[in-house]
Short mmCIF file of N, CA, C and O in Angstrom, two decimals:
data_model
loop_
_atom_site.label_atom_id
_atom_site.label_comp_id
_atom_site.label_asym_id
_atom_site.label_seq_id
_atom_site.Cartn_x
_atom_site.Cartn_y
_atom_site.Cartn_z
N UNK A 1 -19.21 -44.14 -24.75
CA UNK A 1 -19.38 -44.90 -25.97
C UNK A 1 -19.94 -46.28 -25.58
O UNK A 1 -19.37 -46.97 -24.75
N UNK A 2 -21.04 -46.62 -26.20
CA UNK A 2 -21.69 -47.91 -25.94
C UNK A 2 -21.64 -48.77 -27.20
O UNK A 2 -21.54 -48.24 -28.32
N UNK A 3 -21.77 -50.07 -27.05
CA UNK A 3 -21.76 -50.97 -28.20
C UNK A 3 -22.93 -50.73 -29.14
O UNK A 3 -22.88 -51.08 -30.31
N UNK A 4 -24.01 -50.13 -28.63
CA UNK A 4 -25.19 -49.89 -29.46
C UNK A 4 -25.19 -48.51 -30.12
O UNK A 4 -26.13 -48.14 -30.81
N UNK A 5 -24.14 -47.72 -29.92
CA UNK A 5 -24.02 -46.41 -30.57
C UNK A 5 -23.53 -46.59 -32.00
O UNK A 5 -22.68 -47.44 -32.27
N UNK A 6 -24.06 -45.78 -32.91
CA UNK A 6 -23.53 -45.76 -34.27
C UNK A 6 -22.51 -44.63 -34.36
O UNK A 6 -22.45 -43.76 -33.49
N UNK A 7 -21.75 -44.65 -35.40
CA UNK A 7 -20.75 -43.61 -35.63
C UNK A 7 -21.42 -42.23 -35.67
O UNK A 7 -20.93 -41.27 -35.08
N UNK A 8 -22.57 -42.15 -36.34
CA UNK A 8 -23.28 -40.88 -36.43
C UNK A 8 -23.86 -40.46 -35.09
O UNK A 8 -23.90 -39.27 -34.77
N UNK A 9 -24.32 -41.43 -34.29
CA UNK A 9 -24.82 -41.12 -32.94
C UNK A 9 -23.75 -40.41 -32.12
O UNK A 9 -24.05 -39.58 -31.27
N UNK A 10 -22.51 -40.75 -32.37
CA UNK A 10 -21.38 -40.19 -31.62
C UNK A 10 -20.84 -38.91 -32.23
O UNK A 10 -19.84 -38.38 -31.76
N UNK A 11 -21.50 -38.43 -33.27
CA UNK A 11 -21.11 -37.16 -33.86
C UNK A 11 -20.00 -37.26 -34.89
O UNK A 11 -19.35 -36.26 -35.22
N UNK A 12 -19.78 -38.44 -35.44
CA UNK A 12 -18.73 -38.63 -36.44
C UNK A 12 -19.06 -37.94 -37.76
O UNK A 12 -20.21 -37.79 -38.12
N UNK A 13 -18.02 -37.53 -38.46
CA UNK A 13 -18.19 -36.87 -39.77
C UNK A 13 -17.79 -37.84 -40.88
O UNK A 13 -17.13 -38.86 -40.64
N UNK A 14 -18.14 -37.49 -42.11
CA UNK A 14 -17.78 -38.36 -43.24
C UNK A 14 -16.27 -38.44 -43.43
O UNK A 14 -15.73 -39.49 -43.77
N UNK A 15 -15.57 -37.34 -43.21
CA UNK A 15 -14.11 -37.36 -43.34
C UNK A 15 -13.49 -38.30 -42.30
O UNK A 15 -12.61 -39.10 -42.63
N UNK A 16 -13.96 -38.21 -41.08
CA UNK A 16 -13.43 -39.08 -40.03
C UNK A 16 -13.79 -40.53 -40.32
O UNK A 16 -12.98 -41.42 -40.08
N UNK A 17 -14.98 -40.76 -40.86
CA UNK A 17 -15.39 -42.13 -41.21
C UNK A 17 -14.41 -42.74 -42.21
O UNK A 17 -13.99 -43.88 -42.05
N UNK A 18 -14.03 -41.98 -43.21
CA UNK A 18 -13.09 -42.48 -44.22
C UNK A 18 -11.74 -42.79 -43.58
O UNK A 18 -11.12 -43.80 -43.90
N UNK A 19 -11.30 -41.96 -42.65
CA UNK A 19 -10.03 -42.21 -41.97
C UNK A 19 -10.10 -43.48 -41.13
O UNK A 19 -9.17 -44.29 -41.15
N UNK A 20 -11.20 -43.67 -40.41
CA UNK A 20 -11.34 -44.86 -39.57
C UNK A 20 -11.46 -46.12 -40.43
O UNK A 20 -10.86 -47.14 -40.12
N UNK A 21 -12.22 -46.04 -41.52
CA UNK A 21 -12.35 -47.18 -42.43
C UNK A 21 -10.97 -47.56 -42.98
O UNK A 21 -10.64 -48.74 -43.06
N UNK A 22 -10.17 -46.58 -43.32
CA UNK A 22 -8.81 -46.85 -43.79
C UNK A 22 -7.97 -47.54 -42.74
O UNK A 22 -7.21 -48.46 -43.03
N UNK A 23 -8.15 -47.12 -41.49
CA UNK A 23 -7.38 -47.74 -40.41
C UNK A 23 -7.85 -49.17 -40.16
O UNK A 23 -7.03 -50.05 -39.90
N UNK A 24 -9.15 -49.40 -40.27
CA UNK A 24 -9.66 -50.76 -40.11
C UNK A 24 -9.06 -51.67 -41.18
O UNK A 24 -8.62 -52.78 -40.90
N UNK A 25 -9.02 -51.17 -42.41
CA UNK A 25 -8.45 -51.97 -43.50
C UNK A 25 -6.96 -52.22 -43.27
O UNK A 25 -6.48 -53.34 -43.45
N UNK A 26 -6.25 -51.20 -42.83
CA UNK A 26 -4.81 -51.35 -42.59
C UNK A 26 -4.53 -52.30 -41.44
O UNK A 26 -3.67 -53.18 -41.53
N UNK A 27 -5.25 -52.12 -40.34
CA UNK A 27 -4.98 -52.90 -39.13
C UNK A 27 -5.55 -54.31 -39.17
O UNK A 27 -4.95 -55.23 -38.64
N UNK A 28 -6.74 -54.46 -39.78
CA UNK A 28 -7.42 -55.75 -39.74
C UNK A 28 -7.49 -56.46 -41.09
O UNK A 28 -7.86 -57.63 -41.15
N UNK A 29 -7.18 -55.73 -42.17
CA UNK A 29 -7.28 -56.33 -43.50
C UNK A 29 -8.72 -56.56 -43.94
O UNK A 29 -8.99 -57.43 -44.75
N UNK A 30 -9.65 -55.77 -43.39
CA UNK A 30 -11.07 -55.91 -43.69
C UNK A 30 -11.53 -54.69 -44.47
O UNK A 30 -11.28 -53.56 -44.07
N UNK A 31 -12.20 -54.93 -45.60
CA UNK A 31 -12.75 -53.83 -46.39
C UNK A 31 -14.21 -53.62 -46.01
O UNK A 31 -14.99 -54.57 -45.97
N UNK A 32 -14.55 -52.36 -45.74
CA UNK A 32 -15.90 -51.98 -45.34
C UNK A 32 -16.28 -50.75 -46.15
O UNK A 32 -15.47 -49.85 -46.34
N UNK A 33 -17.54 -50.71 -46.60
CA UNK A 33 -18.00 -49.51 -47.30
C UNK A 33 -18.37 -48.45 -46.28
O UNK A 33 -18.63 -48.75 -45.11
N UNK A 34 -18.42 -47.22 -46.72
CA UNK A 34 -18.79 -46.14 -45.81
C UNK A 34 -20.22 -46.33 -45.31
O UNK A 34 -20.52 -46.04 -44.15
N UNK A 35 -21.11 -46.85 -46.15
CA UNK A 35 -22.49 -47.08 -45.74
C UNK A 35 -22.56 -48.14 -44.64
O UNK A 35 -23.31 -48.00 -43.68
N UNK A 36 -21.77 -49.20 -44.79
CA UNK A 36 -21.74 -50.24 -43.76
C UNK A 36 -21.22 -49.67 -42.44
O UNK A 36 -21.72 -49.99 -41.38
N UNK A 37 -20.22 -48.84 -42.53
CA UNK A 37 -19.59 -48.29 -41.33
C UNK A 37 -20.50 -47.31 -40.60
O UNK A 37 -20.70 -47.42 -39.39
N UNK A 38 -21.05 -46.36 -41.30
CA UNK A 38 -21.80 -45.27 -40.67
C UNK A 38 -23.08 -45.73 -39.99
O UNK A 38 -23.43 -45.25 -38.93
N UNK A 39 -23.79 -46.66 -40.60
CA UNK A 39 -25.13 -47.01 -40.11
C UNK A 39 -25.17 -48.21 -39.18
O UNK A 39 -26.24 -48.59 -38.72
N UNK A 40 -24.05 -48.80 -38.85
CA UNK A 40 -24.04 -49.95 -37.95
C UNK A 40 -23.59 -49.53 -36.56
O UNK A 40 -22.81 -48.60 -36.39
N UNK A 41 -24.08 -50.27 -35.58
CA UNK A 41 -23.62 -50.05 -34.22
C UNK A 41 -22.21 -50.63 -34.09
O UNK A 41 -21.77 -51.40 -34.95
N UNK A 42 -21.53 -50.29 -33.01
CA UNK A 42 -20.19 -50.83 -32.78
C UNK A 42 -20.25 -52.36 -32.71
O UNK A 42 -19.38 -53.05 -33.26
N UNK A 43 -21.29 -52.90 -32.07
CA UNK A 43 -21.43 -54.35 -31.97
C UNK A 43 -21.64 -54.99 -33.34
O UNK A 43 -21.04 -56.02 -33.66
N UNK A 44 -22.48 -54.37 -34.18
CA UNK A 44 -22.72 -54.89 -35.52
C UNK A 44 -21.46 -54.80 -36.38
O UNK A 44 -21.16 -55.71 -37.15
N UNK A 45 -20.74 -53.71 -36.23
CA UNK A 45 -19.50 -53.53 -36.99
C UNK A 45 -18.46 -54.57 -36.59
O UNK A 45 -17.78 -55.14 -37.45
N UNK A 46 -18.36 -54.86 -35.30
CA UNK A 46 -17.42 -55.89 -34.83
C UNK A 46 -17.80 -57.25 -35.41
O UNK A 46 -16.92 -58.00 -35.87
N UNK A 47 -19.09 -57.56 -35.43
CA UNK A 47 -19.54 -58.84 -35.99
C UNK A 47 -19.25 -58.91 -37.49
O UNK A 47 -18.82 -59.95 -38.01
N UNK A 48 -19.48 -57.81 -38.21
CA UNK A 48 -19.19 -57.76 -39.64
C UNK A 48 -17.70 -57.98 -39.90
O UNK A 48 -17.31 -58.77 -40.77
N UNK A 49 -16.86 -57.29 -39.14
CA UNK A 49 -15.41 -57.45 -39.31
C UNK A 49 -14.98 -58.88 -38.98
O UNK A 49 -14.16 -59.46 -39.70
N UNK A 50 -15.52 -59.45 -37.90
CA UNK A 50 -15.19 -60.83 -37.55
C UNK A 50 -15.57 -61.78 -38.68
O UNK A 50 -14.81 -62.67 -39.04
N UNK A 51 -16.76 -61.58 -39.25
CA UNK A 51 -17.23 -62.46 -40.33
C UNK A 51 -16.34 -62.34 -41.56
O UNK A 51 -15.99 -63.34 -42.19
N UNK A 52 -15.98 -61.12 -41.90
CA UNK A 52 -15.13 -60.93 -43.08
C UNK A 52 -13.71 -61.45 -42.83
O UNK A 52 -13.07 -61.96 -43.74
N UNK A 53 -13.23 -61.33 -41.64
CA UNK A 53 -11.90 -61.83 -41.31
C UNK A 53 -11.88 -63.35 -41.40
O UNK A 53 -10.89 -63.95 -41.77
N UNK A 54 -13.01 -63.97 -41.07
CA UNK A 54 -13.09 -65.44 -41.10
C UNK A 54 -13.03 -65.96 -42.54
O UNK A 54 -12.56 -67.07 -42.77
N UNK A 55 -13.48 -65.15 -43.50
CA UNK A 55 -13.49 -65.61 -44.89
C UNK A 55 -12.19 -65.29 -45.63
O UNK A 55 -11.91 -65.88 -46.66
N UNK A 56 -11.42 -64.33 -45.13
CA UNK A 56 -10.16 -63.94 -45.77
C UNK A 56 -9.07 -63.93 -44.70
O UNK A 56 -8.77 -62.90 -44.12
N UNK A 57 -8.51 -65.08 -44.38
CA UNK A 57 -7.49 -65.14 -43.33
C UNK A 57 -6.27 -64.28 -43.66
O UNK A 57 -5.89 -64.15 -44.82
N UNK A 58 -5.70 -63.71 -42.65
CA UNK A 58 -4.51 -62.89 -42.80
C UNK A 58 -3.38 -63.50 -41.99
O UNK A 58 -3.61 -64.04 -40.92
N UNK A 59 -2.17 -63.37 -42.46
CA UNK A 59 -1.04 -63.89 -41.70
C UNK A 59 -0.81 -63.08 -40.43
O UNK A 59 -0.29 -63.58 -39.46
N UNK A 60 -1.23 -61.82 -40.45
CA UNK A 60 -1.01 -60.96 -39.29
C UNK A 60 -2.04 -61.22 -38.19
O UNK A 60 -1.72 -61.18 -37.01
N UNK A 61 -3.29 -61.46 -38.58
CA UNK A 61 -4.36 -61.70 -37.62
C UNK A 61 -5.10 -62.97 -38.02
O UNK A 61 -5.94 -62.92 -38.91
N UNK A 62 -4.83 -64.09 -37.41
CA UNK A 62 -5.49 -65.34 -37.79
C UNK A 62 -7.00 -65.25 -37.66
O UNK A 62 -7.52 -64.68 -36.72
N UNK A 63 -7.72 -65.85 -38.62
CA UNK A 63 -9.19 -65.84 -38.61
C UNK A 63 -9.73 -66.56 -37.38
O UNK A 63 -10.85 -66.33 -36.97
N UNK A 64 -8.93 -67.42 -36.78
CA UNK A 64 -9.39 -68.16 -35.61
C UNK A 64 -9.37 -67.30 -34.35
O UNK A 64 -9.65 -67.78 -33.27
N UNK A 65 -9.06 -66.03 -34.48
CA UNK A 65 -8.96 -65.14 -33.33
C UNK A 65 -10.00 -64.02 -33.43
O UNK A 65 -9.67 -62.89 -33.78
N UNK A 66 -11.30 -64.31 -33.12
CA UNK A 66 -12.37 -63.33 -33.34
C UNK A 66 -12.29 -62.09 -32.46
O UNK A 66 -12.93 -61.09 -32.75
N UNK A 67 -11.50 -62.11 -31.42
CA UNK A 67 -11.44 -60.94 -30.54
C UNK A 67 -10.53 -59.84 -31.09
O UNK A 67 -10.43 -58.77 -30.50
N UNK A 68 -9.89 -60.07 -32.23
CA UNK A 68 -8.98 -59.06 -32.78
C UNK A 68 -9.70 -57.76 -33.09
O UNK A 68 -9.15 -56.69 -32.90
N UNK A 69 -10.94 -57.83 -33.58
CA UNK A 69 -11.69 -56.62 -33.91
C UNK A 69 -11.92 -55.81 -32.65
O UNK A 69 -11.73 -54.60 -32.63
N UNK A 70 -12.30 -56.46 -31.59
CA UNK A 70 -12.56 -55.74 -30.34
C UNK A 70 -11.28 -55.08 -29.81
O UNK A 70 -11.30 -53.97 -29.35
N UNK A 71 -10.17 -55.80 -29.89
CA UNK A 71 -8.91 -55.22 -29.42
C UNK A 71 -8.49 -54.03 -30.27
O UNK A 71 -8.03 -53.03 -29.75
N UNK A 72 -8.67 -54.13 -31.57
CA UNK A 72 -8.33 -53.02 -32.45
C UNK A 72 -9.24 -51.83 -32.17
O UNK A 72 -8.79 -50.69 -32.14
N UNK A 73 -10.52 -52.10 -31.94
CA UNK A 73 -11.47 -51.02 -31.65
C UNK A 73 -11.09 -50.29 -30.37
O UNK A 73 -11.25 -49.08 -30.26
N UNK A 74 -10.58 -51.01 -29.40
CA UNK A 74 -10.18 -50.39 -28.14
C UNK A 74 -9.00 -49.44 -28.32
O UNK A 74 -8.80 -48.55 -27.52
N UNK A 75 -8.23 -49.63 -29.39
CA UNK A 75 -7.06 -48.78 -29.59
C UNK A 75 -7.39 -47.47 -30.28
O UNK A 75 -6.55 -46.58 -30.36
N UNK A 76 -8.63 -47.33 -30.80
CA UNK A 76 -9.02 -46.08 -31.44
C UNK A 76 -9.26 -45.02 -30.37
O UNK A 76 -10.02 -45.24 -29.44
N UNK A 77 -8.63 -43.86 -30.49
CA UNK A 77 -8.91 -42.79 -29.52
C UNK A 77 -10.31 -42.22 -29.78
O UNK A 77 -10.79 -42.21 -30.91
N UNK A 78 -10.99 -41.80 -28.72
CA UNK A 78 -12.31 -41.21 -28.88
C UNK A 78 -12.25 -39.95 -29.75
O UNK A 78 -13.22 -39.59 -30.39
N UNK A 79 -11.10 -39.32 -29.83
CA UNK A 79 -10.96 -38.11 -30.64
C UNK A 79 -11.14 -38.41 -32.12
O UNK A 79 -11.37 -37.50 -32.90
N UNK A 80 -11.07 -39.67 -32.52
CA UNK A 80 -11.24 -39.99 -33.94
C UNK A 80 -12.68 -39.77 -34.39
O UNK A 80 -12.97 -39.74 -35.56
N UNK A 81 -13.58 -39.55 -33.43
CA UNK A 81 -14.99 -39.35 -33.78
C UNK A 81 -15.29 -37.90 -34.13
O UNK A 81 -16.39 -37.59 -34.56
N UNK A 82 -14.37 -37.02 -33.97
CA UNK A 82 -14.60 -35.61 -34.31
C UNK A 82 -15.30 -34.87 -33.19
O UNK A 82 -15.45 -35.36 -32.09
N UNK A 83 -15.73 -33.66 -33.50
CA UNK A 83 -16.38 -32.82 -32.49
C UNK A 83 -17.86 -32.77 -32.70
O UNK A 83 -18.39 -32.73 -33.68
#
């Protein structure tokens, strides 16, 4: 998995995309549309999440901590991408 891979490049399905988007919202408090998620690279998605986190601070993850997206992304198992 590279930062320039998109979810679809990695063989992800729409069902898995919805599950991952839900987990991003739960873990990071960031809302993302399925279109934003599927067509962006991992690096672009991290930047999008960082930007949205900066505009809507959360008590769980302070906006001043931009590395939270990267840490959360590291916790996703590769199996979440489907077969």
